[in-house]
CSV table of C-alpha atoms and ligand atoms in Angstrom, one decimal:
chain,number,residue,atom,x,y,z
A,241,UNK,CA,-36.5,4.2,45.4
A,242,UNK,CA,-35.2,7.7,44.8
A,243,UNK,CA,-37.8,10.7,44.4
A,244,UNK,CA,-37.0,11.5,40.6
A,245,UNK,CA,-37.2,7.9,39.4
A,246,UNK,CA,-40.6,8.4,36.5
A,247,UNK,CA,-40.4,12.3,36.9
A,248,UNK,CA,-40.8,14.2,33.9
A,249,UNK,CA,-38.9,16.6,33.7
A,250,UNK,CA,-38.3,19.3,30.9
A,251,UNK,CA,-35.0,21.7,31.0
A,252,UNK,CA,-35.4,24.8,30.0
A,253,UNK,CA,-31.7,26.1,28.8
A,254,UNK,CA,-30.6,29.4,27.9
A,255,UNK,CA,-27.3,30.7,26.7
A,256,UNK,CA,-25.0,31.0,29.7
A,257,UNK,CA,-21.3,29.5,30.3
A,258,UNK,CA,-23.0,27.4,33.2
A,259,UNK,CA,-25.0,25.3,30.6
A,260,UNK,CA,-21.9,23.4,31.1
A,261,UNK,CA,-23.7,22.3,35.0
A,262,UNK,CA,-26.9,21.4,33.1
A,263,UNK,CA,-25.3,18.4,30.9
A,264,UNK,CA,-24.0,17.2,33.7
A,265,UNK,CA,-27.7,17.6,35.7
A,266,UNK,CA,-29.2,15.5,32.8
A,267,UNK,CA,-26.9,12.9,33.0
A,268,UNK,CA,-27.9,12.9,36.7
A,269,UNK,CA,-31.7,12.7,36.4
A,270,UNK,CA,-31.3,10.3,33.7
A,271,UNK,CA,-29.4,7.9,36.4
A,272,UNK,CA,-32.0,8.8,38.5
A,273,UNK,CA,-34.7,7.5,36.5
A,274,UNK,CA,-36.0,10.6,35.3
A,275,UNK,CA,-37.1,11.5,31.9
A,276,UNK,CA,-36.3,14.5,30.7
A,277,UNK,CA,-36.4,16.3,27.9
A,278,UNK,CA,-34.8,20.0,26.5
A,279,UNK,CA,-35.9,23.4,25.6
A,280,UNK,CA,-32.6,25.2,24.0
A,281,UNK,CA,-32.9,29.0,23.4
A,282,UNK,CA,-30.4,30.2,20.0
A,283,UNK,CA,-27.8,31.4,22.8
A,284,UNK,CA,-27.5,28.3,24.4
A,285,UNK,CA,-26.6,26.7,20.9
A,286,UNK,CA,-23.8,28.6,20.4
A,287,UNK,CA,-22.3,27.1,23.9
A,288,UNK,CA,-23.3,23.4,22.9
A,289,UNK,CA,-25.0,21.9,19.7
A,290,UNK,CA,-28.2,20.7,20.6
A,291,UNK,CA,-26.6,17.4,19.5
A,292,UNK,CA,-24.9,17.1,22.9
A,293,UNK,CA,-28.2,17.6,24.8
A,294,UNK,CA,-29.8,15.1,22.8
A,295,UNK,CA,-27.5,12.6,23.6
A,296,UNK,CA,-27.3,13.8,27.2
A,297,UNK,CA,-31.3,13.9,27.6
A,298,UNK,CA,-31.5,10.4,25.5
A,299,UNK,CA,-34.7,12.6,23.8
A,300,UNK,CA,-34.6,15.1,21.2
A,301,UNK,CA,-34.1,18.5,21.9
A,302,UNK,CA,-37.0,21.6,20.8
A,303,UNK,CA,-35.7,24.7,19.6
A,304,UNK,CA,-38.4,26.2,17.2
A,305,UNK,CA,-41.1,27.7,18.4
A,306,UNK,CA,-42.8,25.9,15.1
A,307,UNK,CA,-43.1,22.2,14.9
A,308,UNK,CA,-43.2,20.2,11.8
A,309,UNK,CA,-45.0,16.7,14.1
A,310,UNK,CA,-48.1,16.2,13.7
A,311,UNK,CA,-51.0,17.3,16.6
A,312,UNK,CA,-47.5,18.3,18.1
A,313,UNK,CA,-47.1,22.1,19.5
A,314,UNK,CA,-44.4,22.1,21.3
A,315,UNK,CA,-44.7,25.4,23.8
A,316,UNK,CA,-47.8,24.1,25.0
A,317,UNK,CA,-47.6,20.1,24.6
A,318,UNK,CA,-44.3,20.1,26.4
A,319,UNK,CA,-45.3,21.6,29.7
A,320,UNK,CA,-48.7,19.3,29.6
A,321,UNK,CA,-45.9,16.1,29.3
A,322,UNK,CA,-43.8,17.7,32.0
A,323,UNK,CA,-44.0,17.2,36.2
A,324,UNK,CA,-42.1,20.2,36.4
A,325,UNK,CA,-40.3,22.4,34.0
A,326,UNK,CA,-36.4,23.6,35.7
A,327,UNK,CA,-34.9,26.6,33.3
A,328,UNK,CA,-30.8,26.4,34.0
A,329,UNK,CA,-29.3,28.2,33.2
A,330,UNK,CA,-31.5,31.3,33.3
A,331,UNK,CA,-29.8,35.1,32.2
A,332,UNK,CA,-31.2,37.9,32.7
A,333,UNK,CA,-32.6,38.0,29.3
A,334,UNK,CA,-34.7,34.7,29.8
A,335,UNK,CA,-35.9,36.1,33.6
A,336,UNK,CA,-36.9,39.4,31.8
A,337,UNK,CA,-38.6,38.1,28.8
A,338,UNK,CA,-41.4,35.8,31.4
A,339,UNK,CA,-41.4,38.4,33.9
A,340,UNK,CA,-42.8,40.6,30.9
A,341,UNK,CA,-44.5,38.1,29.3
A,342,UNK,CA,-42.6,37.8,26.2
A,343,UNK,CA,-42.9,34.9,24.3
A,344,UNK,CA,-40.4,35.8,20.8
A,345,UNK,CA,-38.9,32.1,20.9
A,346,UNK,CA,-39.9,28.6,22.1
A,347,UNK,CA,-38.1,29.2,25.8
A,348,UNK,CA,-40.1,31.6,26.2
A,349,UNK,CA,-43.0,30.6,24.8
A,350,UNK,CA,-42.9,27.2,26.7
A,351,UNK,CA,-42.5,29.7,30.2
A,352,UNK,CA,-45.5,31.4,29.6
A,353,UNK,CA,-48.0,28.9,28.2
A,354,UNK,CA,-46.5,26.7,31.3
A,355,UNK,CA,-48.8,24.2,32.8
A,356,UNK,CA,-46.9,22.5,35.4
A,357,UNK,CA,-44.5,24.0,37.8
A,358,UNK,CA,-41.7,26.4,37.0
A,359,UNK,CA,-38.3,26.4,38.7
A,360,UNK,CA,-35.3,29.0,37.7
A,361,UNK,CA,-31.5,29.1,38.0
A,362,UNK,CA,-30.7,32.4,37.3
A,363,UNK,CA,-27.0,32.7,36.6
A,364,UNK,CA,-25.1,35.7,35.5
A,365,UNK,CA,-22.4,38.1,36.0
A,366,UNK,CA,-22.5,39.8,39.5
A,367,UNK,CA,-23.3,43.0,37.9
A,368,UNK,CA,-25.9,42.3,35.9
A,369,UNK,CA,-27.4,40.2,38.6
A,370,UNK,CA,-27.6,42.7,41.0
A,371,UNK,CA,-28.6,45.3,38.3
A,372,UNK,CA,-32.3,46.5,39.4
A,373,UNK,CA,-33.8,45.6,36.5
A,374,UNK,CA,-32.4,41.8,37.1
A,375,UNK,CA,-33.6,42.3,40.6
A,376,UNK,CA,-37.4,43.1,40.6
A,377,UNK,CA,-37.8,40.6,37.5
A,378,UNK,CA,-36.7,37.5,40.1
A,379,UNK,CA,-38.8,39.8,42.2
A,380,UNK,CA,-42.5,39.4,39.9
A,381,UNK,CA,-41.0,35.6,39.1
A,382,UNK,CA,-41.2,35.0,43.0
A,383,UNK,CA,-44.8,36.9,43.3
A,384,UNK,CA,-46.1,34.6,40.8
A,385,UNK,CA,-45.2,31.6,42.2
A,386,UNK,CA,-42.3,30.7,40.6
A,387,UNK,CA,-39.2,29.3,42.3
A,388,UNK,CA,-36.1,30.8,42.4
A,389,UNK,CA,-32.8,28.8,43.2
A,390,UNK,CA,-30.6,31.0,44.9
A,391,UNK,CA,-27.4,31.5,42.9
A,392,UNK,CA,-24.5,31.0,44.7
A,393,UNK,CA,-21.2,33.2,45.4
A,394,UNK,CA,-17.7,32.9,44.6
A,395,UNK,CA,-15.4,33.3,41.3
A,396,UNK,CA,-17.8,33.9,38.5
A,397,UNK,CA,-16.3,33.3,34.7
A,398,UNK,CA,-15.5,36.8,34.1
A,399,UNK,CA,-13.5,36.5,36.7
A,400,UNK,CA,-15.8,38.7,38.9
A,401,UNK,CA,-16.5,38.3,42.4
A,402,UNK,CA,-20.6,37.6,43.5
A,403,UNK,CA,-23.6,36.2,43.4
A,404,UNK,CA,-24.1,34.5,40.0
A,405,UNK,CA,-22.7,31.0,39.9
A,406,UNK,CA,-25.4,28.1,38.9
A,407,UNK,CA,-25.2,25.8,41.6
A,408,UNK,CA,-23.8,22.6,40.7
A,409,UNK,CA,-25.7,19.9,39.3
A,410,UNK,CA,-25.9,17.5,42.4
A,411,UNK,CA,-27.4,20.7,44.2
A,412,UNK,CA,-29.7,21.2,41.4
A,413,UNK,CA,-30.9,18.1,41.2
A,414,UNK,CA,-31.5,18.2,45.1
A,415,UNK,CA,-33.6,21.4,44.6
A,416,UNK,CA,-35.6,18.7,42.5
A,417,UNK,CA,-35.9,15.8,45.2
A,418,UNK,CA,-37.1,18.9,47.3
A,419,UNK,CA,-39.8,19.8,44.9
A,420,UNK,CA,-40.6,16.2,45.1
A,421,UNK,CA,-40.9,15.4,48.5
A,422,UNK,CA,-43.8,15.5,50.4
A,423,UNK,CA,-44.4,18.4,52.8
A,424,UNK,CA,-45.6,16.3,55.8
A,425,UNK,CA,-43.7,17.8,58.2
A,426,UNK,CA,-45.1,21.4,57.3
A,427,UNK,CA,-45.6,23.5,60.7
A,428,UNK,CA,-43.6,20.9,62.3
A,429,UNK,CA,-40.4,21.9,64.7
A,430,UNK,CA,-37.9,19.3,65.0
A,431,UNK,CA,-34.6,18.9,66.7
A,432,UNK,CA,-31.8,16.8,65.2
A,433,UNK,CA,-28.0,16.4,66.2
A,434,UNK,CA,-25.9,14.7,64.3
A,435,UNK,CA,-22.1,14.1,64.9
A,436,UNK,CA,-19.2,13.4,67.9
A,437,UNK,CA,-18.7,15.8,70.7
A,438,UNK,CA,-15.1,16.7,72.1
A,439,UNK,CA,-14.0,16.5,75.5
A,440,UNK,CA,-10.8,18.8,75.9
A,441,UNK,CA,-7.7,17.6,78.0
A,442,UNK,CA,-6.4,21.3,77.3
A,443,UNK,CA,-6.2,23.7,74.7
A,444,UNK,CA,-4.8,21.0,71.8
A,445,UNK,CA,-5.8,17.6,73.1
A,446,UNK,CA,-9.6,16.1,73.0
A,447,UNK,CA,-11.5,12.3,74.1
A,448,UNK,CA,-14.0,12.0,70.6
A,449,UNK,CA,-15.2,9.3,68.8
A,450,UNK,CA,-15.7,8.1,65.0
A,451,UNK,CA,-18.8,9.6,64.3
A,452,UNK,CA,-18.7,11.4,61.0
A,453,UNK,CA,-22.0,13.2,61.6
A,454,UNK,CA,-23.4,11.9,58.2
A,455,UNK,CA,-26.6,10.3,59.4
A,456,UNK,CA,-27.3,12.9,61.5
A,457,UNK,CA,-26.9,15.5,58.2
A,458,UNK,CA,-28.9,12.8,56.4
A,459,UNK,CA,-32.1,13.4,58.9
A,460,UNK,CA,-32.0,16.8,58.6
A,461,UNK,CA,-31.7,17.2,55.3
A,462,UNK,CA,-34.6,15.1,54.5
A,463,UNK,CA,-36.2,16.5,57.4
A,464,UNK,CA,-36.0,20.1,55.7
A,465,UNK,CA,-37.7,18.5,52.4
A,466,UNK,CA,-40.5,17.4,54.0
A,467,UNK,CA,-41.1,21.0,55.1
A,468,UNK,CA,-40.1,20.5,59.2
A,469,UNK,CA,-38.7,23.3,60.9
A,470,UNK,CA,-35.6,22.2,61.7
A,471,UNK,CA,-32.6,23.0,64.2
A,472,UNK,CA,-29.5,21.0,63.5
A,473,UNK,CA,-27.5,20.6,66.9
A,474,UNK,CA,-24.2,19.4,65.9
A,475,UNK,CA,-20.4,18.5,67.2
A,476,UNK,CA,-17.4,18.5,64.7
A,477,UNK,CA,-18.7,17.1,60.9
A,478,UNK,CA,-16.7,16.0,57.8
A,479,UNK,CA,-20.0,16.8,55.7
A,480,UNK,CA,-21.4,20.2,55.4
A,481,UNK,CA,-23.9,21.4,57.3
A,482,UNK,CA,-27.2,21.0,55.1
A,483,UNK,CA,-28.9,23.6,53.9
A,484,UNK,CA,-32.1,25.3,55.2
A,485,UNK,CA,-31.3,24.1,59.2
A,486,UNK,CA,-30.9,26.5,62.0
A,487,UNK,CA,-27.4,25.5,62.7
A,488,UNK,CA,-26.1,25.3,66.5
A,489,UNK,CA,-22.8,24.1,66.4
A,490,UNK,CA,-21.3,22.7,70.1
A,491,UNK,CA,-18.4,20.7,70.9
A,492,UNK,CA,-18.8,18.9,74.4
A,493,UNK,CA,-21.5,16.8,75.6
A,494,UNK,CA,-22.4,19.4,78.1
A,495,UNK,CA,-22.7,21.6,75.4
A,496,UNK,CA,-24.9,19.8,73.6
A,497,UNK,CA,-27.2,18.9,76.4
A,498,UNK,CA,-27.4,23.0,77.4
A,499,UNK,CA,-28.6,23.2,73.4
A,500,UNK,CA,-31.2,21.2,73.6
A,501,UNK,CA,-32.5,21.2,76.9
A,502,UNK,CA,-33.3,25.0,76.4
A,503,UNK,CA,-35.5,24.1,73.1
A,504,UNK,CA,-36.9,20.8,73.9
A,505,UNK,CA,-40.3,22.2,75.8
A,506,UNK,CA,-41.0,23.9,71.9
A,507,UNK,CA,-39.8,21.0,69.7
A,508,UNK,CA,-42.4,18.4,68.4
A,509,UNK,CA,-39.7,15.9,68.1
A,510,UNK,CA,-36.3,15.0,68.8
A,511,UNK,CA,-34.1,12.7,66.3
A,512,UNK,CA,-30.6,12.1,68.4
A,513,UNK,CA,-28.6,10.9,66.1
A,514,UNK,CA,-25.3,12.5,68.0
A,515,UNK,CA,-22.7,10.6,69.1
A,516,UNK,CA,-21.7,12.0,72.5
A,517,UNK,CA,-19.0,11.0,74.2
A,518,UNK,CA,-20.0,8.9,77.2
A,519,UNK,CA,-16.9,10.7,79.5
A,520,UNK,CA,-15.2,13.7,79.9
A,521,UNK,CA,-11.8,15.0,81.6
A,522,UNK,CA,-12.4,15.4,85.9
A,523,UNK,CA,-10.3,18.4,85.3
A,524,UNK,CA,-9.6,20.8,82.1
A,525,UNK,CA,-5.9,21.8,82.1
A,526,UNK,CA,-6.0,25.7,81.0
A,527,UNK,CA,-1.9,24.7,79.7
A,528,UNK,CA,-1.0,22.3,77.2
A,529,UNK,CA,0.3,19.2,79.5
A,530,UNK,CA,4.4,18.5,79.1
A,531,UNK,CA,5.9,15.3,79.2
A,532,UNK,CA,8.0,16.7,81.7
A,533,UNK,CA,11.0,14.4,82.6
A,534,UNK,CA,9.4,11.6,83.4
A,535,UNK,CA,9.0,8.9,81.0
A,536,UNK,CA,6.3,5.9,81.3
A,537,UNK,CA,2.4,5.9,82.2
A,538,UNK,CA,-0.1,8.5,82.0
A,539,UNK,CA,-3.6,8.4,84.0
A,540,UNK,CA,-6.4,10.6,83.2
A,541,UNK,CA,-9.1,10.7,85.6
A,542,UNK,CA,-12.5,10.6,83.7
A,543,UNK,CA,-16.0,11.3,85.0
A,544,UNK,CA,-19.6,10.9,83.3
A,545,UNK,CA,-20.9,13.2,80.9
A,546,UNK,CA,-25.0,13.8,81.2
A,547,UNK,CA,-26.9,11.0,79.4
A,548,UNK,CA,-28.7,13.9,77.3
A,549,UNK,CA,-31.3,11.6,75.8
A,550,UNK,CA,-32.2,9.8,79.2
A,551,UNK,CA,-32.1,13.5,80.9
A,552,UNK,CA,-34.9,14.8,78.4
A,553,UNK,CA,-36.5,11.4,78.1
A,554,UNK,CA,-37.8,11.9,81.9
A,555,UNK,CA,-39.2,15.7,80.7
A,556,UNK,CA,-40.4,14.6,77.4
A,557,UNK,CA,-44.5,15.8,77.3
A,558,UNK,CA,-45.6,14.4,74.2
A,559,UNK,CA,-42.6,15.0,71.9
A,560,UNK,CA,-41.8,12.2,69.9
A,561,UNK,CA,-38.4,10.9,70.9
A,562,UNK,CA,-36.0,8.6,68.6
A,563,UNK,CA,-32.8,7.2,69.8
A,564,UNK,CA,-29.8,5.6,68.3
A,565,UNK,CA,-27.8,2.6,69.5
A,566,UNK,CA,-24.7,1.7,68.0
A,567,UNK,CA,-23.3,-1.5,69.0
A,568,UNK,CA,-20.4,-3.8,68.8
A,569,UNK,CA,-22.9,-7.2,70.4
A,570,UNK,CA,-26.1,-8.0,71.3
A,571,UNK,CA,-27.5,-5.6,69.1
A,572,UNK,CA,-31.7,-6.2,70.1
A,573,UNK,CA,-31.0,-6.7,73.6
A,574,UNK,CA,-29.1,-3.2,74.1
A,575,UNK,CA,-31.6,-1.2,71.8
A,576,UNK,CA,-34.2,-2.8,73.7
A,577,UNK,CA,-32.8,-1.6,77.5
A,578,UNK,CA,-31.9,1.5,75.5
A,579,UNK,CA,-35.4,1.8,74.5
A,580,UNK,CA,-37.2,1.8,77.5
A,581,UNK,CA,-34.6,3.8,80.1
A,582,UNK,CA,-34.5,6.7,77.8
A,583,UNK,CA,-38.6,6.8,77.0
A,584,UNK,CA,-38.3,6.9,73.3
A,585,UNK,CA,-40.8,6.1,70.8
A,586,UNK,CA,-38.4,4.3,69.0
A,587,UNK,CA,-34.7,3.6,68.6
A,588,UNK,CA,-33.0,2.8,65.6
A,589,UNK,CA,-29.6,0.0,66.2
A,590,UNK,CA,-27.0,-1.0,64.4
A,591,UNK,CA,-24.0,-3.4,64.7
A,592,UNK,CA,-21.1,-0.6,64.2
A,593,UNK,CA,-19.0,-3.8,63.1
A,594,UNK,CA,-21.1,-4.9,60.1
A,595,UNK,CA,-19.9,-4.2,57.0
A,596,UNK,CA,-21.4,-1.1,55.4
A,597,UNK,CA,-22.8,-0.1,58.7
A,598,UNK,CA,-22.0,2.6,61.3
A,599,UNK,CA,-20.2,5.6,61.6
A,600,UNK,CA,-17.2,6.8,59.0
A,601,UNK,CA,-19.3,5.6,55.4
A,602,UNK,CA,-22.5,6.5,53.4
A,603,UNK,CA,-24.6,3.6,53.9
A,604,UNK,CA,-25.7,1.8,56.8
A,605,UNK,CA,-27.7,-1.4,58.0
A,606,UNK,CA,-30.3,-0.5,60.5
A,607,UNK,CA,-32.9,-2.2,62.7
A,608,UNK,CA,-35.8,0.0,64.1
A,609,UNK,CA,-37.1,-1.2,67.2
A,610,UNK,CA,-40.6,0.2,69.0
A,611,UNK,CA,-41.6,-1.7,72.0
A,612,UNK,CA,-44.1,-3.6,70.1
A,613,UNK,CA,-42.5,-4.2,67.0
A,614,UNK,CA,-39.2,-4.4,64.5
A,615,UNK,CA,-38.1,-3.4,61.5
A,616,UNK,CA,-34.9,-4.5,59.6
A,617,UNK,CA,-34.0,-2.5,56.9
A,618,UNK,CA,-31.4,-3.9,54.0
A,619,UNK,CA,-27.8,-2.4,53.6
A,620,UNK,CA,-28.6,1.6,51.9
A,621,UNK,CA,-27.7,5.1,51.4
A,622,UNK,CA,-27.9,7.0,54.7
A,623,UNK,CA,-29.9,8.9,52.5
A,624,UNK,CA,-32.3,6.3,52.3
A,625,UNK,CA,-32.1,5.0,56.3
A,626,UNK,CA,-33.0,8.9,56.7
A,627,UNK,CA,-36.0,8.9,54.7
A,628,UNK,CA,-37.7,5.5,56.7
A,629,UNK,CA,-36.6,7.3,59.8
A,630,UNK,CA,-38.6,10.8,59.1
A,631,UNK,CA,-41.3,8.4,57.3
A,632,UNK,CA,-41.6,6.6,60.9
A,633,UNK,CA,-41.5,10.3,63.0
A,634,UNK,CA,-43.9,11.5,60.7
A,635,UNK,CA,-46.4,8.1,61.7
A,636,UNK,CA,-45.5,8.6,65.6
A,637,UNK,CA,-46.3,12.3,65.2
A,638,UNK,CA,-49.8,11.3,63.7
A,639,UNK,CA,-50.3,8.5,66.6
A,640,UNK,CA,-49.8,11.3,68.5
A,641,UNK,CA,-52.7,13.6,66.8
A,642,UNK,CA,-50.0,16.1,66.4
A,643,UNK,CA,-49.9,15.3,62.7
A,644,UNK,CA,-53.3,15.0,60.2
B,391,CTP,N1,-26.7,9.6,74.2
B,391,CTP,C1,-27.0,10.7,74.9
B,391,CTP,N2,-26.1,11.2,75.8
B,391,CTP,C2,-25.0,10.5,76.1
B,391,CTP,C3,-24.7,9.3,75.3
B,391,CTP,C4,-25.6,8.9,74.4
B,391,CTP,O1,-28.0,11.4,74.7
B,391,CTP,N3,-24.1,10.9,77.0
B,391,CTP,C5,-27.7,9.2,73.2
B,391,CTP,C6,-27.2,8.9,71.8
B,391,CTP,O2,-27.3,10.1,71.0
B,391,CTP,C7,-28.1,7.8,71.2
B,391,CTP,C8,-28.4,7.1,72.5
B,391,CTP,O3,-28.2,7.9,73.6
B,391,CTP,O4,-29.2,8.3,70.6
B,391,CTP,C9,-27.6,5.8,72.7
B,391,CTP,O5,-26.3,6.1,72.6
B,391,CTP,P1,-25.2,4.9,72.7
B,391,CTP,O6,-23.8,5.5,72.6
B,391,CTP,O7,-25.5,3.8,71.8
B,391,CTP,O8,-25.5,4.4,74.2
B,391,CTP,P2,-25.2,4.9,75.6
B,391,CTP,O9,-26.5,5.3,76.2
B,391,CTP,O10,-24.0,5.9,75.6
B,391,CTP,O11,-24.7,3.5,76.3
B,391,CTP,P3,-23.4,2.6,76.0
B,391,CTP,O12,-22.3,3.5,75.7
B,391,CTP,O13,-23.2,1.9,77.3
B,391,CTP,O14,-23.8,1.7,74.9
């Protein structure tokens, strides 16, 4: 079950061209199994009718500061309902009103008689953005208590360059499943790697694999939520690196291993969700190879790369150590050998052949095996495999009296 399923959640808008972001955001919660409902400012209704927020928050939509309901007051019965109150767009008008503690209109109102919560999304032109004024407003906001989401760079509206943009929707309502999630990882420093690794031939040829990275991104992601302190150690990805990770990109094996071995004495855990590859090149040609004349059979001589896991396995002084096992066969037997030559707590295998498992997609069908015990999880989101995965580091870490 996702983190927003029963949320309440109450959207403050305000009138901004990225209001456009926040229909989309309901519709989002809403097939997320959140409840929301919307706080419009007059601006905002000149962008879209209240109308289409209605029908986008399946709830009707408060605008007046004065309610005609019965026992109903709307600035200060709406933020009792509400699990967290999100105001996105916010211009600098809205950021100045709470950060002066105006209340001339129900937006405001609602901000400053706000039980629950508060989360902004300022979103402007560049200029006024990084006017002063806007500045130490977001600045009090932040004293407070208040969360601010970042805007983001790039091509504004106006058709300025800067810092401005509403993040998307899906980003927003990330920001929410962050809010959400439970900080037990706080303090915690965690290493994760995620992806292939490349083995250069020369300058344009590589041995990789099929790893995407995407359940490696997945851990650290949610490890980030949970509050952990995370370095994402990394080969080539076709996702972005998540946000909120110190990000160590590498490319070989060798790489990799140098990476980690240097921080694994000050990490509390390691999640090795890499992909390295298992050889390399004997020799690195410093010219792109030619055909030459001859036509018929190449031979490359290959040698092992470091088996990192194994390597810091042998080191590991209380860390808690998981491993991955993709495999083709004899899925419980390998995890199990896997298991117990590296020294991990526990190793988490899946048949890279089963549909919906393994490396290029966005689900996956894990088993995780301890040396007592297994687990076998249905087909889900790697999403989903992430969160049983930091669930389980979290109980290993507490085993360990390293987490309350
Ligand atoms: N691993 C590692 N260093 C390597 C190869 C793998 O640290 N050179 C790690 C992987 O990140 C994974 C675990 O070891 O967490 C198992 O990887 P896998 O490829 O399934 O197994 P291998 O140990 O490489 O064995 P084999 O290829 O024979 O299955």
């Amino acid at each position: 079950m996702n983190r927003l399923q029963g949320k309440k959640i109450l959207v403050g808008v305000s009138g901004g061209i990225a209001i456009y972001k926040t229909l989309t955001l309901l519709s989002l919660l809403n097939k997320l199994g959140a409840q929301t409902r919307v706080v419009m400012t007059a601006g905002a209704g000149e962008f879209v009718t209240p109308l289409t927020f209605q029908t986008m928050s399946k709830n009707r939509v408060y605008m007046d500061l004065f309610s005609e309901e019965d026992h109903f007051i709307p600035h200060i019965d709406l933020t009792r309902w509400a699990d967290v109150f999100l105001i996105a767009p916010a211009t600098a008008n809205i950021l100045a009103k709470m950060a002066h503690g105006i209340s001339d209109d129900l937006l405001s109102s609602t901000a400053l008689a706000a039980h629950c919560p508060v989360l902004v999304s300022p979103a402007m032109n560049v200029v006024m953005y990084r006017n002063p004024a806007t500045q130490e407003n977001i600045q009090v906001l932040r004293n407070r208590g208040i969360g601010i989401i970042e805007p983001e760079s790039g091509l504004l509206a106006c058709d300025e360059k800067g810092e401005g943009r509403m993040p998307e929707a899906q980003d927003l309502a990330e920001v929410l499943d962050h809010f959400f999630s439970p900080k037990d990882l706080d303090g915690v420093s965690l290493l994760v790697t995620g992806g292939p690794t490349r083995e250069m031939i020369d300058p344009v040829r590589f041995l990789s694999n099929r790893s995407s990275g995407k359940q490696g991104i997945a851990i650290a992601r949610e490890a980030v939520k949970r509050g952990g302190d995370v370095t994402f150690v990394h080969g080539p990805l076709q996702a972005p690196v998540p946000k909120g990770v110190k990000d160590v990109p590498v490319t070989s094996t060798e790489d990799l291993y140098l990476a980690l071995k240097d921080r694994f004495e000050a990490t509390q855990a390691l999640i090795m969700a890499a992909a390295p590859a298992d050889m390399t090149p004997v020799q690195y040609m410093d010219q792109k190879m030619k055909k030459g004349e001859k036509v018929g059979n190449f031979s490359l001589a290959l040698k092992e790369t470091t088996d990192v896991l194994k390597t810091l396995g042998a080191e590991k002084k209380g860390q808690v150590l998981v491993g991955f096992a993709a495999e083709t066969q004899f899925v419980e037997e390998y995890a199990k050998k896997k298991l117990k030559e590296k020294n991990l707590d526990f190793i988490v295998a899946n048949d890279v052949s089963a549909r919906g498992a393994g490396f290029a997609g966005d689900t996956n069908i894990v088993t995780i095996f301890t040396k007592e015990d297994r687990e076998d999880l249905p087909l889900q989101s790697k999403e989903e495999v992430a969160r049983v995965i930091v669930d389980r580091v979290v109980l290993a870490l507490q085993e360990k009296g390293i987490r309350r």
